[in-house]
């Protein structure tokens, strides 16, 4: 690029960045001042049609589902409250056989609804326009909370005399109150038979960060269907409401300069545009990867039909049929009356997709990102658009794909290195106080890096102390005056339907075993040896990770071999290996028994997707991954699903106040004997002539 044209390019970039103040594209919230979204053609969702069997339901299709249910005889007098309307995906065999241009398998919807306190699970055939399946209360539990549930429960306390009296006694104006309904969990038969929530309140006086101003000890148990306050608990009148000082985290509210050298603007410039493309709304093609990407009401983001191109013959090969975050378990470690129930299942109780607000351009996602909307249903069954909830972008942070240099000890003068450019699909769910960032990152060497970032606000407990007299007696450390950061965990269980070169796969535990050398055999006394064991049944594949009993965990296709005779495969490289330490008979752990192991392997079953069960809210743990796996079904050389639980123990600290710096962990899915050799050996290095030469005026 010539210097003049490049300077023009830089000037235009800066002009766009600092002068244009845009509003969100189809969004109801405003971005940070001074930023605008990348130009992207608006999508008329009302006219959309599906292009792939796994495409989510369109606006037209959701409207059709509502019409079908309206004339369905059991709902002829009273239309149920809709909690989810999602694509009932075709059988896997049908999807694998389908090719572009073929007729679609029948389009179907799965509906989770409530009527008269009962859970209804319905299957709707959109082509025949009829309900083909209807189960009532198929397991314990209820569908996830709807936005109407949350809104109504938040208002319920204000009509309660005891509540209003308590608030007045604390000197808080009702206009400064925000009340939120955390899920009630399940703690025995006395809490069954009704849909209930626990309502907690905060003061938003002088700050938008009301999470840091809890009204401690004030808890109401509310019946979600009648909106009656079933139980009123007020144990914290002696605990002051923490002050609002320094709680506002917004950029415009900061009055002091940051105590650091300022950073100059930074961006990845792509003068020729991104290297990826999105076809038919959901098919992503980049480098050697092809996959299907969509938004999901519950999982947030779903990756399907993942294929990578063979580095030798160019053929597309199957890697993964479907991957997504199946459940998110967050237990807090405080036995107080206003805290013991806080053990959330964020996907099954609130929905990671429903909680995914529009992403912030240039901050959540860089320039040249592609944004994707979600199409979901309201409580009355009408479609609505959740805008910009997924972004897709290329990332280059100066990492290296591979390198080697020679010259110190030989005549070769070699300096070979390759830059690592990756493709990222991202969504971010704001589930109440916490924000969860999910990244699926694809590398050209065949590796998939799955990351989860935790940010947002701590769930804090009011305290009478300004300084901790005895932290061991508290449920967490003081993070600010009158504020305790309660110790808690985060566990994310991923559903990974790996199809390595096809569906017939096996799970192999490659255990590293220490062995002693024989007398006189070697100066060495001990060494490690890799011993492979193929799991025959589900219980063989229930794995608790152990630092001093290391293994690699491979998914292989025993019928597909490399030229050297090795079965083609992928392995999981664990990260975030925190494990749940709760007793197995503790009610929260009964419901989240899928975290009892870090690894599970089950036979593929279309109905077994949600680790916490289809109906999670107030469930008793009778329909979970742990229950399914106890059947001990055969998994050798079968169509199998790999489950991995990523874990975080969180002991809060002062740096987490008033908003947390992001903490990230993840795991990798890495090819093992899948390629014949390094698949990016022939990748081109970067050359200066290929890049724009943009210099500041000081260096020009």
XYZ file of C-alpha atoms in Angstrom:
700
model
C 0.000 0.000 0.000
C 1.422 3.403 -0.914
C 2.165 5.732 1.945
C -0.349 8.400 0.834
C -3.205 5.946 0.514
C -2.285 4.390 3.860
C -2.272 7.769 5.599
C -5.672 8.444 4.076
C -6.817 5.067 5.429
C -5.499 5.913 8.919
C -7.148 9.331 8.829
C -10.517 7.882 7.885
C -10.169 5.222 10.618
C -9.483 7.852 13.276
C -12.339 9.989 11.968
C -14.739 7.086 12.289
C -13.449 6.232 15.756
C -13.533 9.679 17.351
C -16.145 11.756 15.483
C -19.052 9.476 14.639
C -21.330 8.955 17.622
C -23.765 6.249 16.487
C -26.594 4.474 18.126
C -26.779 0.735 18.318
C -27.862 -1.014 15.166
C -31.315 -2.348 16.089
C -30.429 -1.980 19.774
C -32.210 -0.463 22.707
C -29.097 0.525 24.678
C -26.406 3.106 24.011
C -22.718 2.274 23.540
C -19.897 4.117 25.220
C -19.664 7.748 24.122
C -17.660 8.185 20.954
C -18.084 4.700 19.496
C -20.218 3.317 16.704
C -20.902 -0.132 15.350
C -19.261 -1.363 12.170
C -21.349 -0.895 9.066
C -23.382 -4.040 8.560
C -26.413 -4.441 6.391
C -29.573 -4.602 8.507
C -31.374 -7.924 8.416
C -35.121 -7.986 7.864
C -35.884 -10.846 10.226
C -39.574 -10.781 9.308
C -38.699 -12.040 5.824
C -36.078 -14.644 6.811
C -36.297 -18.280 5.800
C -34.087 -21.153 7.040
C -31.186 -22.267 4.823
C -29.881 -25.179 6.898
C -31.609 -27.866 9.006
C -29.948 -26.476 12.148
C -30.893 -22.838 11.529
C -32.867 -21.394 14.461
C -36.583 -20.760 14.148
C -37.403 -17.639 12.174
C -39.869 -14.903 13.091
C -42.411 -16.456 10.718
C -41.932 -19.896 12.251
C -42.342 -18.651 15.841
C -45.552 -16.907 14.788
C -46.718 -20.173 13.237
C -45.999 -22.055 16.465
C -48.119 -19.574 18.388
C -50.959 -19.948 15.905
C -50.818 -23.748 16.189
C -50.847 -23.627 20.003
C -53.736 -21.137 19.990
C -55.967 -23.687 18.274
C -54.643 -26.673 20.262
C -57.551 -28.078 22.268
C -55.888 -28.264 25.743
C -55.124 -24.536 25.430
C -58.432 -23.495 23.846
C -59.675 -21.697 26.982
C -56.394 -20.441 28.424
C -53.213 -19.841 26.470
C -50.174 -21.015 28.484
C -47.243 -18.862 29.512
C -44.443 -19.539 27.034
C -40.960 -19.940 28.492
C -39.057 -21.123 25.425
C -39.763 -21.844 21.789
C -36.716 -23.381 20.148
C -35.923 -25.469 17.109
C -36.532 -29.151 17.759
C -33.506 -30.211 15.754
C -33.876 -33.011 13.201
C -32.394 -36.386 13.976
C -28.635 -36.350 13.643
C -28.664 -38.874 10.802
C -30.918 -36.580 8.772
C -28.667 -33.574 9.322
C -25.512 -35.493 8.384
C -27.092 -36.702 5.121
C -28.427 -33.291 4.139
C -26.650 -31.286 1.428
C -27.381 -27.775 0.248
C -30.192 -27.945 -2.293
C -31.779 -31.026 -0.710
C -35.307 -30.804 0.735
C -35.308 -29.896 4.416
C -36.170 -32.422 7.087
C -39.489 -31.418 8.715
C -39.162 -28.181 10.673
C -40.223 -28.718 14.278
C -40.292 -26.695 17.472
C -39.938 -27.630 21.132
C -42.016 -25.506 23.483
C -41.649 -25.251 27.264
C -44.760 -23.695 28.778
C -46.590 -23.320 32.080
C -50.318 -23.577 32.704
C -52.074 -23.946 36.054
C -48.774 -24.566 37.812
C -47.830 -27.463 35.559
C -44.888 -27.739 33.171
C -45.765 -28.587 29.570
C -43.204 -29.881 27.082
C -44.612 -29.807 23.564
C -43.334 -30.829 20.158
C -44.848 -28.911 17.255
C -44.590 -29.913 13.587
C -44.532 -26.704 11.559
C -45.192 -28.430 8.249
C -48.277 -30.390 9.333
C -49.256 -27.568 11.719
C -50.029 -29.844 14.636
C -48.769 -30.764 18.091
C -47.051 -34.156 17.808
C -45.949 -34.583 21.428
C -47.174 -33.283 24.765
C -45.743 -34.232 28.171
C -46.918 -32.731 31.467
C -44.443 -32.562 34.352
C -42.031 -35.095 32.795
C -39.595 -34.533 35.679
C -39.289 -32.435 38.788
C -38.660 -28.775 38.172
C -40.019 -25.983 36.021
C -38.897 -24.081 32.912
C -36.494 -21.170 33.309
C -37.785 -17.860 34.615
C -39.319 -15.562 32.026
C -38.776 -11.825 31.938
C -42.406 -11.438 33.042
C -41.679 -13.654 36.067
C -38.672 -11.557 37.023
C -40.488 -8.258 36.561
C -43.596 -9.303 38.503
C -41.638 -10.865 41.378
C -39.493 -7.733 41.701
C -42.605 -5.625 42.292
C -44.390 -8.043 44.646
C -42.757 -6.919 47.935
C -43.968 -3.320 47.543
C -47.553 -4.391 48.309
C -46.480 -6.176 51.503
C -47.029 -4.225 54.740
C -44.159 -5.868 56.640
C -41.758 -5.064 53.837
C -42.776 -1.414 53.631
C -42.508 -1.067 57.404
C -39.003 -2.545 57.401
C -37.849 -0.297 54.565
C -39.203 2.792 56.344
C -37.415 1.775 59.555
C -34.134 1.610 57.628
C -34.689 5.118 56.287
C -34.734 4.018 52.649
C -37.083 5.618 50.142
C -39.038 3.123 48.044
C -38.063 5.160 44.967
C -34.417 4.267 45.661
C -35.091 0.531 45.881
C -34.316 -2.142 43.323
C -35.517 -5.657 44.135
C -34.323 -8.769 42.307
C -35.593 -12.360 42.428
C -32.735 -14.887 42.739
C -33.827 -18.478 42.284
C -34.825 -20.352 45.404
C -33.073 -23.620 44.587
C -34.546 -26.756 46.168
C -34.112 -27.774 49.792
C -36.552 -30.585 50.452
C -40.236 -31.532 50.189
C -41.459 -28.515 52.186
C -40.429 -26.319 49.225
C -42.259 -28.333 46.572
C -45.602 -27.776 44.878
C -45.150 -24.084 44.158
C -42.943 -22.002 41.913
C -41.144 -19.655 44.274
C -38.326 -17.118 44.249
C -36.401 -15.311 46.943
C -36.589 -11.533 46.508
C -33.671 -9.378 47.713
C -33.458 -5.600 47.654
C -30.752 -2.972 47.141
C -30.446 0.791 47.318
C -29.665 2.605 44.087
C -29.393 6.005 45.753
C -26.481 7.951 44.216
C -25.170 5.011 42.175
C -26.165 2.702 39.309
C -24.121 -0.021 41.026
C -26.852 -1.036 43.432
C -25.248 -4.481 43.856
C -22.727 -2.852 46.194
C -25.531 -1.499 48.422
C -27.411 -4.576 49.667
C -30.157 -4.287 52.271
C -28.800 -7.190 54.237
C -31.001 -9.813 55.877
C -34.224 -8.748 54.134
C -35.590 -11.712 52.155
C -39.061 -12.449 50.843
C -40.184 -15.802 49.463
C -42.670 -15.057 46.683
C -45.080 -17.402 44.907
C -44.452 -16.697 41.220
C -47.958 -17.669 40.165
C -49.988 -15.770 42.791
C -47.297 -13.134 43.594
C -48.070 -13.675 47.270
C -45.289 -13.158 49.802
C -45.143 -16.598 51.441
C -42.374 -15.838 53.914
C -40.846 -12.639 55.228
C -37.408 -12.646 56.879
C -35.767 -9.549 58.302
C -32.601 -10.346 60.241
C -30.270 -7.517 59.265
C -31.701 -4.278 60.664
C -28.497 -3.643 62.602
C -26.358 -3.920 59.480
C -25.877 -0.565 57.735
C -26.414 -0.144 54.037
C -22.936 0.336 52.497
C -22.210 3.814 51.172
C -22.320 4.611 47.463
C -18.834 6.160 47.524
C -16.627 4.894 44.681
C -19.186 2.352 43.490
C -20.032 3.965 40.134
C -17.982 2.124 37.510
C -19.013 4.151 34.445
C -16.278 5.974 32.532
C -18.195 9.259 32.649
C -18.416 9.069 36.451
C -14.664 8.874 37.093
C -13.287 12.079 38.587
C -9.645 11.034 39.072
C -7.162 10.293 36.347
C -5.891 6.705 36.175
C -2.453 6.384 37.779
C -0.761 4.962 34.693
C 0.784 6.132 31.465
C -1.948 6.637 28.872
C -2.349 4.010 26.164
C -2.510 5.033 22.541
C -5.454 3.665 20.527
C -4.814 0.169 19.207
C -6.628 -1.820 16.573
C -6.086 -4.621 14.082
C -6.373 -3.011 10.672
C -7.686 -5.157 7.838
C -7.501 -3.002 4.701
C -8.755 -5.898 2.574
C -11.480 -6.758 5.072
C -11.842 -9.860 7.237
C -10.768 -13.260 5.917
C -13.920 -15.018 7.127
C -17.350 -14.960 5.571
C -20.821 -15.862 6.794
C -23.048 -17.571 4.232
C -26.811 -17.983 4.499
C -26.810 -16.249 7.867
C -25.188 -19.046 9.893
C -22.484 -20.919 7.943
C -19.024 -19.596 8.835
C -16.076 -20.198 6.522
C -12.545 -19.190 7.491
C -9.110 -20.519 6.516
C -9.469 -24.313 6.820
C -12.646 -24.265 8.977
C -16.375 -24.509 8.221
C -19.052 -24.538 10.930
C -22.624 -23.561 11.767
C -23.122 -20.784 14.331
C -26.343 -19.708 16.011
C -27.770 -17.979 19.065
C -29.652 -20.068 21.610
C -32.140 -18.959 24.268
C -30.585 -21.219 26.909
C -26.979 -21.961 25.873
C -26.265 -18.501 24.468
C -24.113 -19.741 21.590
C -24.132 -23.077 19.753
C -21.427 -24.307 17.357
C -22.461 -27.182 15.067
C -21.224 -29.266 12.129
C -17.600 -28.280 12.701
C -15.302 -29.423 9.896
C -11.646 -28.745 9.136
C -9.929 -29.094 5.778
C -7.282 -31.790 5.490
C -3.847 -30.250 4.976
C -2.816 -32.907 2.448
C -5.820 -33.509 0.169
C -8.048 -30.508 0.933
C -11.065 -32.592 1.937
C -13.350 -31.374 4.725
C -13.295 -33.713 7.719
C -15.729 -33.914 10.637
C -14.491 -32.774 14.051
C -17.538 -31.905 16.176
C -21.261 -32.255 15.576
C -22.352 -29.837 18.318
C -20.760 -27.886 21.174
C -22.235 -25.499 23.742
C -22.292 -24.521 27.415
C -24.878 -26.899 28.863
C -25.121 -25.620 32.440
C -23.552 -23.065 34.777
C -23.582 -23.828 38.529
C -22.711 -21.076 41.042
C -22.946 -22.008 44.755
C -22.214 -19.456 47.504
C -20.683 -20.501 50.831
C -22.781 -18.830 53.504
C -25.297 -20.567 55.792
C -27.199 -17.420 56.758
C -30.986 -17.398 56.280
C -30.610 -14.833 53.511
C -27.777 -16.685 51.777
C -27.983 -20.492 52.051
C -30.233 -20.838 48.971
C -27.841 -18.985 46.649
C -26.757 -21.845 44.419
C -27.675 -20.831 40.909
C -28.011 -22.776 37.660
C -27.644 -19.845 35.297
C -28.400 -21.606 31.996
C -31.428 -23.613 33.137
C -32.874 -20.976 35.484
C -32.248 -17.724 33.590
C -30.920 -18.580 30.116
C -27.481 -17.512 28.895
C -29.060 -16.339 25.620
C -31.891 -14.464 27.306
C -29.268 -12.709 29.453
C -27.039 -11.756 26.527
C -27.412 -8.006 26.027
C -26.011 -6.329 22.896
C -22.230 -6.422 22.666
C -20.302 -3.141 22.885
C -18.377 -2.440 19.654
C -14.616 -1.808 19.900
C -14.701 -2.966 23.536
C -16.506 -6.305 23.588
C -15.589 -6.955 19.970
C -12.933 -5.335 17.751
C -13.297 -3.620 14.406
C -14.399 -5.712 11.454
C -16.543 -7.932 13.665
C -19.659 -9.551 12.281
C -22.685 -9.360 14.603
C -25.452 -11.931 14.861
C -28.886 -11.560 16.453
C -30.946 -14.050 18.413
C -34.628 -14.668 17.635
C -36.576 -15.780 20.714
C -40.146 -15.775 22.014
C -41.856 -13.667 24.669
C -44.159 -15.048 27.368
C -47.164 -14.682 25.065
C -45.425 -16.570 22.265
C -44.582 -13.638 20.036
C -41.103 -13.385 18.484
C -38.577 -10.776 19.510
C -35.035 -9.922 18.422
C -32.113 -10.037 20.853
C -29.749 -7.825 18.833
C -25.996 -8.219 18.399
C -25.656 -11.010 20.950
C -22.858 -12.836 19.083
C -19.829 -11.390 17.356
C -17.354 -13.077 15.054
C -13.873 -11.665 14.491
C -10.266 -12.485 13.706
C -7.717 -12.058 16.458
C -3.991 -11.382 16.276
C -2.228 -10.484 19.501
C 1.364 -11.110 18.486
C 1.302 -14.831 19.306
C 3.323 -17.327 17.286
C 1.919 -20.330 15.421
C 5.306 -22.046 15.141
C 8.952 -21.064 14.919
C 12.526 -22.308 14.837
C 15.890 -20.635 14.457
C 19.333 -22.070 13.695
C 22.790 -20.583 13.524
C 24.500 -20.911 16.883
C 25.956 -24.385 16.417
C 25.520 -25.061 12.695
C 26.197 -23.487 9.323
C 22.447 -23.024 8.769
C 21.215 -19.465 9.131
C 17.485 -20.018 9.617
C 14.892 -17.720 11.124
C 11.440 -19.205 10.532
C 8.321 -18.061 12.395
C 4.610 -17.809 11.622
C 2.116 -15.396 13.211
C -0.933 -16.878 14.917
C -4.184 -15.462 13.576
C -7.353 -17.027 14.974
C -11.112 -16.773 14.518
C -13.299 -16.080 17.559
C -17.038 -16.517 18.063
C -18.084 -14.633 21.213
C -21.122 -13.977 23.328
C -21.490 -12.374 26.763
C -24.292 -13.114 29.228
C -25.147 -10.644 31.996
C -26.865 -12.940 34.495
C -27.772 -10.447 37.186
C -24.599 -9.208 38.843
C -22.156 -11.442 36.939
C -21.050 -11.139 33.319
C -19.827 -14.278 31.548
C -17.853 -14.033 28.306
C -17.785 -17.160 26.141
C -15.196 -17.509 23.357
C -14.867 -20.325 20.839
C -11.515 -19.727 19.169
C -10.450 -21.628 16.057
C -6.786 -22.011 15.064
C -5.414 -22.982 11.674
C -3.537 -25.918 13.221
C -6.877 -27.601 13.980
C -7.055 -26.605 17.644
C -10.254 -25.217 19.209
C -9.723 -23.089 22.311
C -12.823 -22.633 24.499
C -12.604 -19.810 27.040
C -14.893 -18.467 29.748
C -14.307 -15.028 31.261
C -15.884 -13.820 34.528
C -16.489 -10.138 35.147
C -19.248 -7.852 36.433
C -20.157 -7.438 40.085
C -19.605 -9.639 43.087
C -22.640 -10.762 45.019
C -21.789 -9.078 48.311
C -23.035 -9.309 51.873
C -23.597 -6.324 54.112
C -21.450 -6.237 57.239
C -21.268 -4.031 60.350
C -17.473 -3.923 60.048
C -15.165 -1.390 58.427
C -12.203 -3.602 59.205
C -12.375 -7.335 59.666
C -11.903 -8.408 63.313
C -11.649 -12.102 62.422
C -11.868 -13.062 58.781
C -11.933 -16.786 59.600
C -15.317 -16.278 61.256
C -16.738 -14.622 58.113
C -18.016 -16.156 54.877
C -15.483 -14.140 52.919
C -13.080 -11.205 53.190
C -14.039 -7.555 53.464
C -13.679 -5.991 50.026
C -14.822 -2.519 51.093
C -16.302 -0.846 54.147
C -19.365 -2.825 55.327
C -19.058 -5.274 52.416
C -18.113 -8.946 52.459
C -17.238 -10.760 49.238
C -18.738 -14.182 49.932
C -16.631 -17.158 48.823
C -18.244 -19.008 45.918
C -17.617 -21.279 42.940
C -18.377 -21.230 39.222
C -18.706 -24.451 37.239
C -19.460 -24.561 33.514
C -20.305 -27.938 32.018
C -19.861 -28.179 28.242
C -21.673 -30.585 25.948
C -19.170 -31.640 23.247
C -20.569 -34.052 20.670
C -17.255 -34.874 19.018
C -17.533 -36.696 15.684
C -13.911 -37.391 14.773
C -14.009 -38.404 11.096
C -17.534 -39.677 11.689
C -19.805 -40.660 14.546
C -18.276 -43.989 15.620
C -15.804 -42.834 18.267
C -14.168 -44.181 21.425
C -12.815 -42.550 24.575
C -9.231 -43.382 25.546
C -7.569 -42.647 28.879
C -3.850 -42.350 28.148
C -2.464 -42.677 31.665
C 1.105 -41.648 32.525
C 2.404 -44.292 34.913
C 5.678 -44.091 36.841
C 7.839 -47.205 36.559
C 11.135 -48.144 38.234
C 14.106 -49.137 36.143
C 15.482 -52.627 36.638
C 18.785 -53.068 38.527
C 21.657 -52.312 36.167
C 19.315 -51.253 33.354
C 20.110 -47.535 33.468
C 21.584 -44.809 35.667
C 17.984 -43.552 35.814
C 15.869 -44.888 38.663
C 12.392 -44.063 37.367
C 10.592 -43.018 34.180
C 7.068 -42.478 32.837
C 5.195 -44.707 30.435
C 1.953 -43.967 28.592
C -0.644 -46.711 28.997
C -3.826 -46.567 26.930
C -7.181 -47.795 28.158
C -10.300 -47.662 25.992
C -13.445 -46.994 28.033
C -16.037 -49.717 27.544
C -18.941 -48.153 29.445
C -19.949 -44.800 30.908
C -18.537 -45.493 34.365
C -15.109 -46.169 32.829
C -15.192 -42.582 31.557
C -16.191 -40.803 34.776
C -12.974 -38.904 35.487
C -11.826 -36.821 38.442
C -8.651 -34.995 37.459
C -5.637 -35.666 39.704
C -2.347 -33.798 39.576
C -0.301 -36.827 40.626
C -2.171 -39.304 38.443
C -1.900 -37.527 35.075
C -3.593 -38.631 31.885
C -4.403 -37.439 28.430
C -8.003 -37.912 27.344
C -8.500 -38.784 23.686
C -11.571 -39.089 21.509
C -10.587 -41.348 18.616
C -12.126 -42.938 15.569
C -10.838 -46.539 15.703
C -11.825 -47.178 12.083
C -9.856 -44.211 10.669
C -6.071 -44.519 10.710
C -3.176 -42.310 9.751
C -0.537 -43.524 7.334
C 1.400 -44.744 10.384
C -1.545 -46.722 11.731
C -2.547 -44.357 14.553
C -6.297 -43.806 15.049
C -7.320 -40.242 14.192
C -8.379 -38.266 17.212
C -8.669 -35.145 19.319
C -7.736 -34.704 22.960
C -9.004 -32.343 25.607
C -6.365 -30.212 27.310
C -7.972 -29.397 30.683
C -7.921 -25.949 32.225
C -9.782 -24.370 35.126
C -9.625 -27.626 37.059
C -11.369 -26.542 40.269
C -13.731 -29.246 41.570
C -16.869 -28.954 43.661
C -16.062 -29.761 47.301
C -19.663 -29.856 48.535
C -21.025 -33.072 50.031
C -22.891 -35.166 47.498
C -26.020 -35.168 49.694
C -26.074 -31.357 49.980
C -29.234 -30.209 48.110
C -27.363 -27.850 45.740
C -24.915 -30.633 44.868
C -27.740 -33.144 44.333
C -29.101 -30.807 41.668
C -25.668 -30.193 40.160
C -24.247 -33.714 40.427
C -22.898 -33.238 36.891
C -19.994 -31.427 38.622
C -19.059 -34.540 40.641
C -16.608 -35.403 37.845
C -14.703 -33.163 35.459
C -15.185 -35.594 32.549
C -18.119 -37.773 31.526
C -18.798 -39.648 28.288
C -22.317 -40.737 27.334
C -23.885 -42.344 24.272
C -25.456 -39.780 21.962
C -29.076 -39.188 22.904
C -30.943 -36.258 21.435
C -32.914 -35.788 24.669
C -29.763 -35.606 26.842
C -28.396 -32.135 26.175
C -28.868 -30.172 29.392
C -26.567 -31.376 32.177
C -28.939 -30.064 34.858
C -32.030 -31.511 33.195
C -34.580 -30.083 30.781
C -36.611 -28.538 33.623
C -33.993 -27.112 35.975
C -35.809 -24.532 38.066
C -36.512 -26.047 41.535
C -35.580 -29.481 40.212
C -34.520 -32.227 42.619
C -31.656 -33.548 40.474
C -33.602 -36.500 39.055
C -32.866 -35.670 35.400
C -29.166 -34.800 35.203
C -26.029 -35.983 33.471
C -25.089 -37.888 36.639
C -28.399 -39.783 36.567
C -28.099 -40.670 32.874
C -24.515 -41.844 33.252
C -25.422 -44.251 36.065
C -27.041 -46.471 33.428
C -23.482 -47.428 32.498
C -24.266 -47.800 28.803
C -21.746 -49.012 26.239
C -19.615 -46.235 24.746
C -16.908 -48.059 22.787
C -16.936 -47.402 19.034
C -20.259 -45.571 19.336
C -21.740 -42.176 18.648
C -20.731 -40.588 21.959
C -20.812 -37.206 23.697
C -17.925 -35.790 25.752
C -18.747 -33.577 28.745
C -16.184 -31.328 30.420
C -16.659 -29.173 33.530
C -14.566 -26.025 33.816
C -14.258 -24.803 37.412
C -13.323 -21.646 39.322
C -12.989 -21.210 43.085
C -13.431 -17.525 43.874
C -12.173 -15.993 47.116
C -12.983 -12.306 46.522
C -10.493 -9.510 47.141
C -10.465 -5.710 47.197
C -9.460 -5.566 43.526
C -12.877 -7.051 42.681
C -14.561 -3.849 43.919
C -16.593 -2.137 42.519
C -16.417 -4.160 39.283
C -14.260 -7.229 38.675
C -11.333 -7.323 36.250
C -12.034 -10.287 33.979
C -10.752 -13.676 35.132
C -10.423 -16.186 32.302
C -9.869 -19.906 32.033
C -10.716 -22.560 29.494
C -9.747 -25.781 27.790
C -8.505 -26.886 24.394
C -9.642 -29.472 21.891
C -6.408 -30.440 20.142
C -5.844 -32.800 17.195
C -3.933 -36.006 17.973
C -2.771 -37.968 14.906
C -5.633 -36.324 13.041
C -3.287 -34.776 10.465
C -0.393 -36.575 8.795
C 2.034 -33.869 9.944
C 2.052 -30.229 11.009
C -1.031 -28.911 9.136
C 0.325 -25.351 8.933
C 3.819 -26.217 7.756
C 3.169 -24.502 4.422
C 1.489 -21.432 5.901
C 2.981 -18.203 4.605
C 4.939 -15.876 6.898
C 4.010 -12.221 7.200
C 5.878 -9.695 5.015
C 6.157 -5.973 5.552
C 5.025 -5.267 1.987
C 1.641 -6.886 2.689
C 0.805 -4.593 5.600
C -0.301 -0.959 5.718
C 2.431 1.405 6.904
C 0.553 3.701 9.291
C 2.792 6.028 11.287
C 2.032 8.763 13.777
C 2.954 12.330 12.799
C 5.853 12.220 15.287
C 7.560 9.415 13.372
C 6.699 10.377 9.804
